[in-house]
Amino acid sequence: LNRLTKMLKRGRKLLHGRKSKLSAKYLPRQPSVKQMIIDYIDRASTYTRVPVKFIEGLKECSHTIELNIPLKRDDGSKDMFKAWRAHHSTHALPLKGGIRFTPFTNREEIEAVAILMTMKSAVAQIPYGGAHGGIKVDPKLLSIREIENLTRRYAHELSNAGFFGPAIDVLGTDSGTGPREMAWMMDTYMNHNPNDTDALACITGKPESLHGLKGSTEATGLGLFYSLREFLNNNENTVDLDMNPTMDG
């Protein structure tokens, strides 16, 4: 019995290893976010009469700034953090897009979301160009003082480079950022641009006490709820995906 048990365990290990190898070898490689967006643009372009050269121009950002931000840690050590801000299209100003603080972000992802921001604004008929930005950092590993210093330095560099301002590029929240970070960035911009009478408009998602809009914190989740509700209310969608539109519990 013991011998049979050992044989079964060994067989399971071999089978599991074979499955892992097969998965890694034969499963198709997932495209990047930017490549998926480019594929969607190509598919959508077949339904339009827009010139090919213009379509190709939509696939790349017009300007992208890459920063190396130094940060003095609480223990006295120094770190460097990569950061980006991408401007996809300046056909309409100001540009609009969020700021994310995540350990996995990169230039390609930032540019991809900037492209989406242009498309989203156009579909919603909002006269903004698309932009996006972020810092490659895990905010959970930093103290509040470190996050504040990193955020303010990022805002300062963007402002100096002409990538931040109510008439140029309006920043907002995204993954890893919230009203607190928006307040720090707005304050930094106002300190460096004391003569800008529209400085309060350089940021969205700021606290209500600093002229922010009520409900902005829940806006993304609420939008997801409405989108999911409308999707499930369409019988064709649920039938095509063999889904049960009801929920238990």
mmCIF file of C-alpha atoms in Angstrom:
data_model
loop_
_atom_site.group_PDB
_atom_site.id
_atom_site.type_symbol
_atom_site.label_atom_id
_atom_site.label_comp_id
_atom_site.label_asym_id
_atom_site.label_seq_id
_atom_site.Cartn_x
_atom_site.Cartn_y
_atom_site.Cartn_z
ATOM 1 C CA LEU A 1 0.000 0.000 0.000
ATOM 2 C CA ASN A 2 2.810 2.384 0.896
ATOM 3 C CA ARG A 3 4.565 1.577 -2.364
ATOM 4 C CA LEU A 4 1.374 2.233 -4.354
ATOM 5 C CA THR A 5 0.836 5.548 -2.557
ATOM 6 C CA LYS A 6 4.383 6.666 -3.423
ATOM 7 C CA MET A 7 3.843 5.730 -7.078
ATOM 8 C CA LEU A 8 0.597 7.746 -7.226
ATOM 9 C CA LYS A 9 2.257 10.792 -5.673
ATOM 10 C CA ARG A 10 5.139 10.547 -8.117
ATOM 11 C CA GLY A 11 2.724 10.249 -11.049
ATOM 12 C CA ARG A 12 0.838 13.336 -9.929
ATOM 13 C CA LYS A 13 4.067 15.338 -9.712
ATOM 14 C CA LEU A 14 5.112 14.241 -13.188
ATOM 15 C CA LEU A 15 1.677 15.045 -14.625
ATOM 16 C CA HIS A 16 1.621 18.450 -12.933
ATOM 17 C CA GLY A 17 5.081 19.246 -14.284
ATOM 18 C CA ARG A 18 4.075 18.205 -17.792
ATOM 19 C CA LYS A 19 0.986 20.427 -17.658
ATOM 20 C CA SER A 20 3.104 23.390 -16.546
ATOM 21 C CA LYS A 21 5.531 22.867 -19.406
ATOM 22 C CA LEU A 22 2.726 22.495 -21.926
ATOM 23 C CA SER A 23 1.029 25.645 -20.662
ATOM 24 C CA ALA A 24 4.187 27.692 -20.927
ATOM 25 C CA LYS A 25 5.062 26.327 -24.356
ATOM 26 C CA TYR A 26 1.752 26.266 -26.187
ATOM 27 C CA LEU A 27 -0.472 28.918 -24.629
ATOM 28 C CA PRO A 28 -0.539 32.107 -26.734
ATOM 29 C CA ARG A 29 1.402 35.035 -25.353
ATOM 30 C CA GLN A 30 -0.850 37.795 -24.084
ATOM 31 C CA PRO A 31 -0.407 41.110 -25.925
ATOM 32 C CA SER A 32 0.501 44.250 -23.995
ATOM 33 C CA VAL A 33 -2.152 46.831 -23.140
ATOM 34 C CA LYS A 34 -0.808 49.166 -25.804
ATOM 35 C CA GLN A 35 -0.848 46.447 -28.462
ATOM 36 C CA MET A 36 -4.463 45.605 -27.613
ATOM 37 C CA ILE A 37 -5.410 49.269 -28.029
ATOM 38 C CA ILE A 38 -3.609 49.418 -31.372
ATOM 39 C CA ASP A 39 -5.502 46.304 -32.481
ATOM 40 C CA TYR A 40 -8.814 47.917 -31.492
ATOM 41 C CA ILE A 41 -7.918 51.062 -33.451
ATOM 42 C CA ASP A 42 -7.121 48.969 -36.529
ATOM 43 C CA ARG A 43 -10.431 47.116 -36.254
ATOM 44 C CA ALA A 44 -12.437 50.296 -35.732
ATOM 45 C CA SER A 45 -10.717 52.052 -38.632
ATOM 46 C CA THR A 46 -12.247 49.580 -41.100
ATOM 47 C CA TYR A 47 -15.640 51.177 -40.393
ATOM 48 C CA THR A 48 -14.471 54.705 -41.214
ATOM 49 C CA ARG A 49 -13.139 56.682 -44.144
ATOM 50 C CA VAL A 50 -10.374 58.258 -42.079
ATOM 51 C CA PRO A 51 -7.035 58.357 -43.952
ATOM 52 C CA VAL A 52 -4.580 55.606 -43.016
ATOM 53 C CA LYS A 53 -1.838 58.076 -42.055
ATOM 54 C CA PHE A 54 -4.157 59.739 -39.545
ATOM 55 C CA ILE A 55 -5.063 56.359 -38.056
ATOM 56 C CA GLU A 56 -1.371 55.527 -37.677
ATOM 57 C CA GLY A 57 -0.861 58.809 -35.857
ATOM 58 C CA LEU A 58 -3.423 57.801 -33.242
ATOM 59 C CA LYS A 59 -1.282 54.847 -32.183
ATOM 60 C CA GLU A 60 1.530 56.916 -30.662
ATOM 61 C CA CYS A 61 1.776 59.739 -28.139
ATOM 62 C CA SER A 62 2.918 63.161 -29.292
ATOM 63 C CA HIS A 63 5.034 63.803 -26.180
ATOM 64 C CA THR A 64 6.274 61.649 -23.308
ATOM 65 C CA ILE A 65 8.520 62.830 -20.501
ATOM 66 C CA GLU A 66 10.540 60.341 -18.448
ATOM 67 C CA LEU A 67 11.838 61.356 -15.036
ATOM 68 C CA ASN A 68 14.266 59.954 -12.495
ATOM 69 C CA ILE A 69 13.099 61.274 -9.139
ATOM 70 C CA PRO A 70 15.485 61.139 -6.157
ATOM 71 C CA LEU A 71 14.027 60.531 -2.704
ATOM 72 C CA LYS A 72 15.701 60.716 0.678
ATOM 73 C CA ARG A 73 14.247 57.969 2.840
ATOM 74 C CA ASP A 74 13.445 58.285 6.529
ATOM 75 C CA ASP A 75 16.513 56.219 7.430
ATOM 76 C CA GLY A 76 18.806 58.607 5.524
ATOM 77 C CA SER A 77 19.301 56.373 2.475
ATOM 78 C CA LYS A 78 18.531 57.597 -1.043
ATOM 79 C CA ASP A 79 16.418 55.986 -3.742
ATOM 80 C CA MET A 80 15.599 56.791 -7.363
ATOM 81 C CA PHE A 81 12.145 56.293 -8.852
ATOM 82 C CA LYS A 82 11.166 56.184 -12.513
ATOM 83 C CA ALA A 83 8.222 58.356 -13.502
ATOM 84 C CA TRP A 84 6.430 59.335 -16.710
ATOM 85 C CA ARG A 85 3.793 61.669 -18.128
ATOM 86 C CA ALA A 86 2.471 61.067 -21.627
ATOM 87 C CA HIS A 87 0.542 63.471 -23.859
ATOM 88 C CA HIS A 88 -1.270 61.558 -26.560
ATOM 89 C CA SER A 89 -3.016 64.292 -28.528
ATOM 90 C CA THR A 90 -2.908 68.066 -28.135
ATOM 91 C CA HIS A 91 -5.736 68.663 -30.654
ATOM 92 C CA ALA A 92 -7.740 70.031 -27.727
ATOM 93 C CA LEU A 93 -6.425 71.643 -24.552
ATOM 94 C CA PRO A 94 -6.173 71.099 -21.709
ATOM 95 C CA LEU A 95 -5.229 67.455 -21.698
ATOM 96 C CA LYS A 96 -6.725 65.208 -19.027
ATOM 97 C CA GLY A 97 -5.517 62.033 -17.377
ATOM 98 C CA GLY A 98 -4.771 60.344 -14.079
ATOM 99 C CA ILE A 99 -1.623 59.641 -12.089
ATOM 100 C CA ARG A 100 -0.889 56.119 -10.866
ATOM 101 C CA PHE A 101 1.559 54.973 -8.194
ATOM 102 C CA THR A 102 2.152 51.243 -8.764
ATOM 103 C CA PRO A 103 5.260 49.022 -8.722
ATOM 104 C CA PHE A 104 4.398 47.491 -12.121
ATOM 105 C CA THR A 105 3.761 50.547 -14.276
ATOM 106 C CA ASN A 106 6.015 51.402 -17.194
ATOM 107 C CA ARG A 107 6.243 53.778 -20.125
ATOM 108 C CA GLU A 108 4.268 51.560 -22.489
ATOM 109 C CA GLU A 109 1.367 51.251 -20.046
ATOM 110 C CA ILE A 110 1.339 55.006 -19.388
ATOM 111 C CA GLU A 111 1.225 55.778 -23.114
ATOM 112 C CA ALA A 112 -1.504 53.181 -23.657
ATOM 113 C CA VAL A 113 -3.804 54.750 -21.059
ATOM 114 C CA ALA A 114 -3.093 58.215 -22.515
ATOM 115 C CA ILE A 115 -4.400 56.941 -25.867
ATOM 116 C CA LEU A 116 -7.512 55.617 -24.135
ATOM 117 C CA MET A 117 -8.067 58.998 -22.484
ATOM 118 C CA THR A 118 -8.215 60.684 -25.904
ATOM 119 C CA MET A 119 -10.725 58.100 -27.133
ATOM 120 C CA LYS A 120 -12.841 58.325 -23.984
ATOM 121 C CA SER A 121 -13.010 62.116 -24.125
ATOM 122 C CA ALA A 122 -13.959 62.002 -27.807
ATOM 123 C CA VAL A 123 -16.731 59.441 -27.258
ATOM 124 C CA ALA A 124 -18.118 61.454 -24.340
ATOM 125 C CA GLN A 125 -17.760 64.670 -26.402
ATOM 126 C CA ILE A 126 -15.519 66.260 -23.782
ATOM 127 C CA PRO A 127 -13.115 68.793 -25.368
ATOM 128 C CA TYR A 128 -9.944 67.394 -23.792
ATOM 129 C CA GLY A 129 -6.900 65.678 -25.216
ATOM 130 C CA GLY A 130 -5.678 62.465 -23.603
ATOM 131 C CA ALA A 131 -2.830 62.169 -21.107
ATOM 132 C CA HIS A 132 -1.653 59.864 -18.343
ATOM 133 C CA GLY A 133 1.215 59.569 -15.893
ATOM 134 C CA GLY A 134 2.653 57.598 -13.042
ATOM 135 C CA ILE A 135 5.522 56.682 -10.784
ATOM 136 C CA LYS A 136 6.949 53.182 -10.557
ATOM 137 C CA VAL A 137 6.599 52.769 -6.799
ATOM 138 C CA ASP A 138 4.765 50.717 -4.208
ATOM 139 C CA PRO A 139 3.275 53.386 -1.914
ATOM 140 C CA LYS A 140 2.688 50.767 0.792
ATOM 141 C CA LEU A 141 6.459 50.565 1.289
ATOM 142 C CA LEU A 142 6.858 54.317 1.910
ATOM 143 C CA SER A 143 6.026 56.467 4.908
ATOM 144 C CA ILE A 144 3.552 59.332 4.560
ATOM 145 C CA ARG A 145 6.428 61.824 4.570
ATOM 146 C CA GLU A 146 8.207 59.902 1.807
ATOM 147 C CA ILE A 147 5.057 59.691 -0.329
ATOM 148 C CA GLU A 148 4.471 63.422 0.076
ATOM 149 C CA ASN A 149 8.029 64.341 -0.896
ATOM 150 C CA LEU A 150 7.936 62.020 -3.911
ATOM 151 C CA THR A 151 4.547 63.383 -5.017
ATOM 152 C CA ARG A 152 5.579 67.021 -4.663
ATOM 153 C CA ARG A 153 8.844 66.482 -6.529
ATOM 154 C CA TYR A 154 6.962 64.773 -9.360
ATOM 155 C CA ALA A 155 4.508 67.679 -9.600
ATOM 156 C CA HIS A 156 7.363 70.177 -9.516
ATOM 157 C CA GLU A 157 9.214 68.460 -12.370
ATOM 158 C CA LEU A 158 6.065 68.217 -14.497
ATOM 159 C CA SER A 159 5.285 71.886 -13.957
ATOM 160 C CA ASN A 160 8.821 72.951 -14.878
ATOM 161 C CA ALA A 161 8.659 70.861 -18.062
ATOM 162 C CA GLY A 162 5.305 72.295 -19.173
ATOM 163 C CA PHE A 163 3.437 69.051 -18.491
ATOM 164 C CA PHE A 164 1.179 70.359 -15.719
ATOM 165 C CA GLY A 165 -1.269 73.256 -15.481
ATOM 166 C CA PRO A 166 -4.965 74.140 -15.811
ATOM 167 C CA ALA A 167 -4.535 75.316 -19.419
ATOM 168 C CA ILE A 168 -2.090 72.543 -20.410
ATOM 169 C CA ASP A 169 -2.592 69.270 -18.558
ATOM 170 C CA VAL A 170 -5.049 68.590 -15.732
ATOM 171 C CA LEU A 171 -3.985 65.713 -13.474
ATOM 172 C CA GLY A 172 -6.301 63.324 -11.621
ATOM 173 C CA THR A 173 -6.404 60.210 -9.476
ATOM 174 C CA ASP A 174 -5.736 56.643 -10.555
ATOM 175 C CA SER A 175 -4.361 53.451 -8.988
ATOM 176 C CA GLY A 176 -2.439 54.195 -5.796
ATOM 177 C CA THR A 177 -3.418 57.869 -5.610
ATOM 178 C CA GLY A 178 -6.308 59.757 -4.073
ATOM 179 C CA PRO A 179 -7.453 63.150 -2.765
ATOM 180 C CA ARG A 180 -4.403 63.421 -0.498
ATOM 181 C CA GLU A 181 -1.923 63.163 -3.359
ATOM 182 C CA MET A 182 -4.004 65.523 -5.491
ATOM 183 C CA ALA A 183 -3.942 68.122 -2.694
ATOM 184 C CA TRP A 184 -0.148 67.878 -2.455
ATOM 185 C CA MET A 185 0.279 68.290 -6.206
ATOM 186 C CA MET A 186 -2.141 71.201 -6.393
ATOM 187 C CA ASP A 187 -0.375 72.940 -3.519
ATOM 188 C CA THR A 188 2.986 72.422 -5.219
ATOM 189 C CA TYR A 189 1.693 73.884 -8.491
ATOM 190 C CA MET A 190 0.176 76.900 -6.715
ATOM 191 C CA ASN A 191 3.412 77.594 -4.839
ATOM 192 C CA HIS A 192 5.417 77.570 -8.082
ATOM 193 C CA ASN A 193 2.795 79.506 -10.076
ATOM 194 C CA PRO A 194 1.475 82.190 -7.690
ATOM 195 C CA ASN A 195 0.178 84.368 -10.537
ATOM 196 C CA ASP A 196 -2.017 81.683 -12.110
ATOM 197 C CA THR A 197 -5.551 82.725 -11.177
ATOM 198 C CA ASP A 198 -6.926 79.368 -12.400
ATOM 199 C CA ALA A 199 -4.501 77.272 -10.343
ATOM 200 C CA LEU A 200 -7.291 75.447 -8.487
ATOM 201 C CA ALA A 201 -8.317 73.896 -11.813
ATOM 202 C CA CYS A 202 -4.969 72.128 -12.304
ATOM 203 C CA ILE A 203 -6.211 69.007 -10.467
ATOM 204 C CA THR A 204 -9.344 66.873 -10.299
ATOM 205 C CA GLY A 205 -10.068 64.417 -7.512
ATOM 206 C CA LYS A 206 -8.906 66.812 -4.797
ATOM 207 C CA PRO A 207 -10.642 66.901 -1.377
ATOM 208 C CA GLU A 208 -14.013 68.615 -1.124
ATOM 209 C CA SER A 209 -12.489 71.013 1.410
ATOM 210 C CA LEU A 210 -10.145 72.207 -1.355
ATOM 211 C CA HIS A 211 -12.926 72.792 -3.917
ATOM 212 C CA GLY A 212 -13.113 69.164 -5.026
ATOM 213 C CA LEU A 213 -16.338 67.662 -6.355
ATOM 214 C CA LYS A 214 -18.525 65.517 -4.151
ATOM 215 C CA GLY A 215 -18.634 61.908 -5.366
ATOM 216 C CA SER A 216 -15.325 61.855 -7.237
ATOM 217 C CA THR A 217 -13.932 59.158 -4.916
ATOM 218 C CA GLU A 218 -16.741 56.744 -5.845
ATOM 219 C CA ALA A 219 -16.948 57.784 -9.507
ATOM 220 C CA THR A 220 -14.867 54.956 -11.020
ATOM 221 C CA GLY A 221 -16.582 52.188 -9.054
ATOM 222 C CA LEU A 222 -20.000 53.664 -9.728
ATOM 223 C CA GLY A 223 -19.246 53.828 -13.447
ATOM 224 C CA LEU A 224 -18.266 50.154 -13.373
ATOM 225 C CA PHE A 225 -21.543 49.313 -11.635
ATOM 226 C CA TYR A 226 -23.618 51.124 -14.259
ATOM 227 C CA SER A 227 -21.649 49.527 -17.112
ATOM 228 C CA LEU A 228 -22.056 46.034 -15.654
ATOM 229 C CA ARG A 229 -25.764 46.610 -15.031
ATOM 230 C CA GLU A 230 -26.393 47.678 -18.622
ATOM 231 C CA PHE A 231 -24.329 44.757 -19.917
ATOM 232 C CA LEU A 232 -26.330 42.218 -17.912
ATOM 233 C CA ASN A 233 -29.624 43.836 -18.903
ATOM 234 C CA ASN A 234 -28.863 43.000 -22.534
ATOM 235 C CA ASN A 235 -30.066 39.432 -23.140
ATOM 236 C CA GLU A 236 -27.888 39.046 -26.249
ATOM 237 C CA ASN A 237 -24.744 39.587 -24.160
ATOM 238 C CA THR A 238 -25.668 37.012 -21.528
ATOM 239 C CA VAL A 239 -26.749 34.440 -24.138
ATOM 240 C CA ASP A 240 -23.557 34.836 -26.190
ATOM 241 C CA LEU A 241 -21.423 34.308 -23.077
ATOM 242 C CA ASP A 242 -23.686 31.606 -21.610
ATOM 243 C CA MET A 243 -24.092 33.686 -18.478
ATOM 244 C CA ASN A 244 -26.812 33.743 -15.866
ATOM 245 C CA PRO A 245 -27.631 37.445 -15.337
ATOM 246 C CA THR A 246 -28.908 36.762 -11.793
ATOM 247 C CA MET A 247 -26.762 36.595 -8.672
ATOM 248 C CA ASP A 248 -27.144 34.269 -5.714
ATOM 249 C CA GLY A 249 -27.050 35.526 -2.151
#
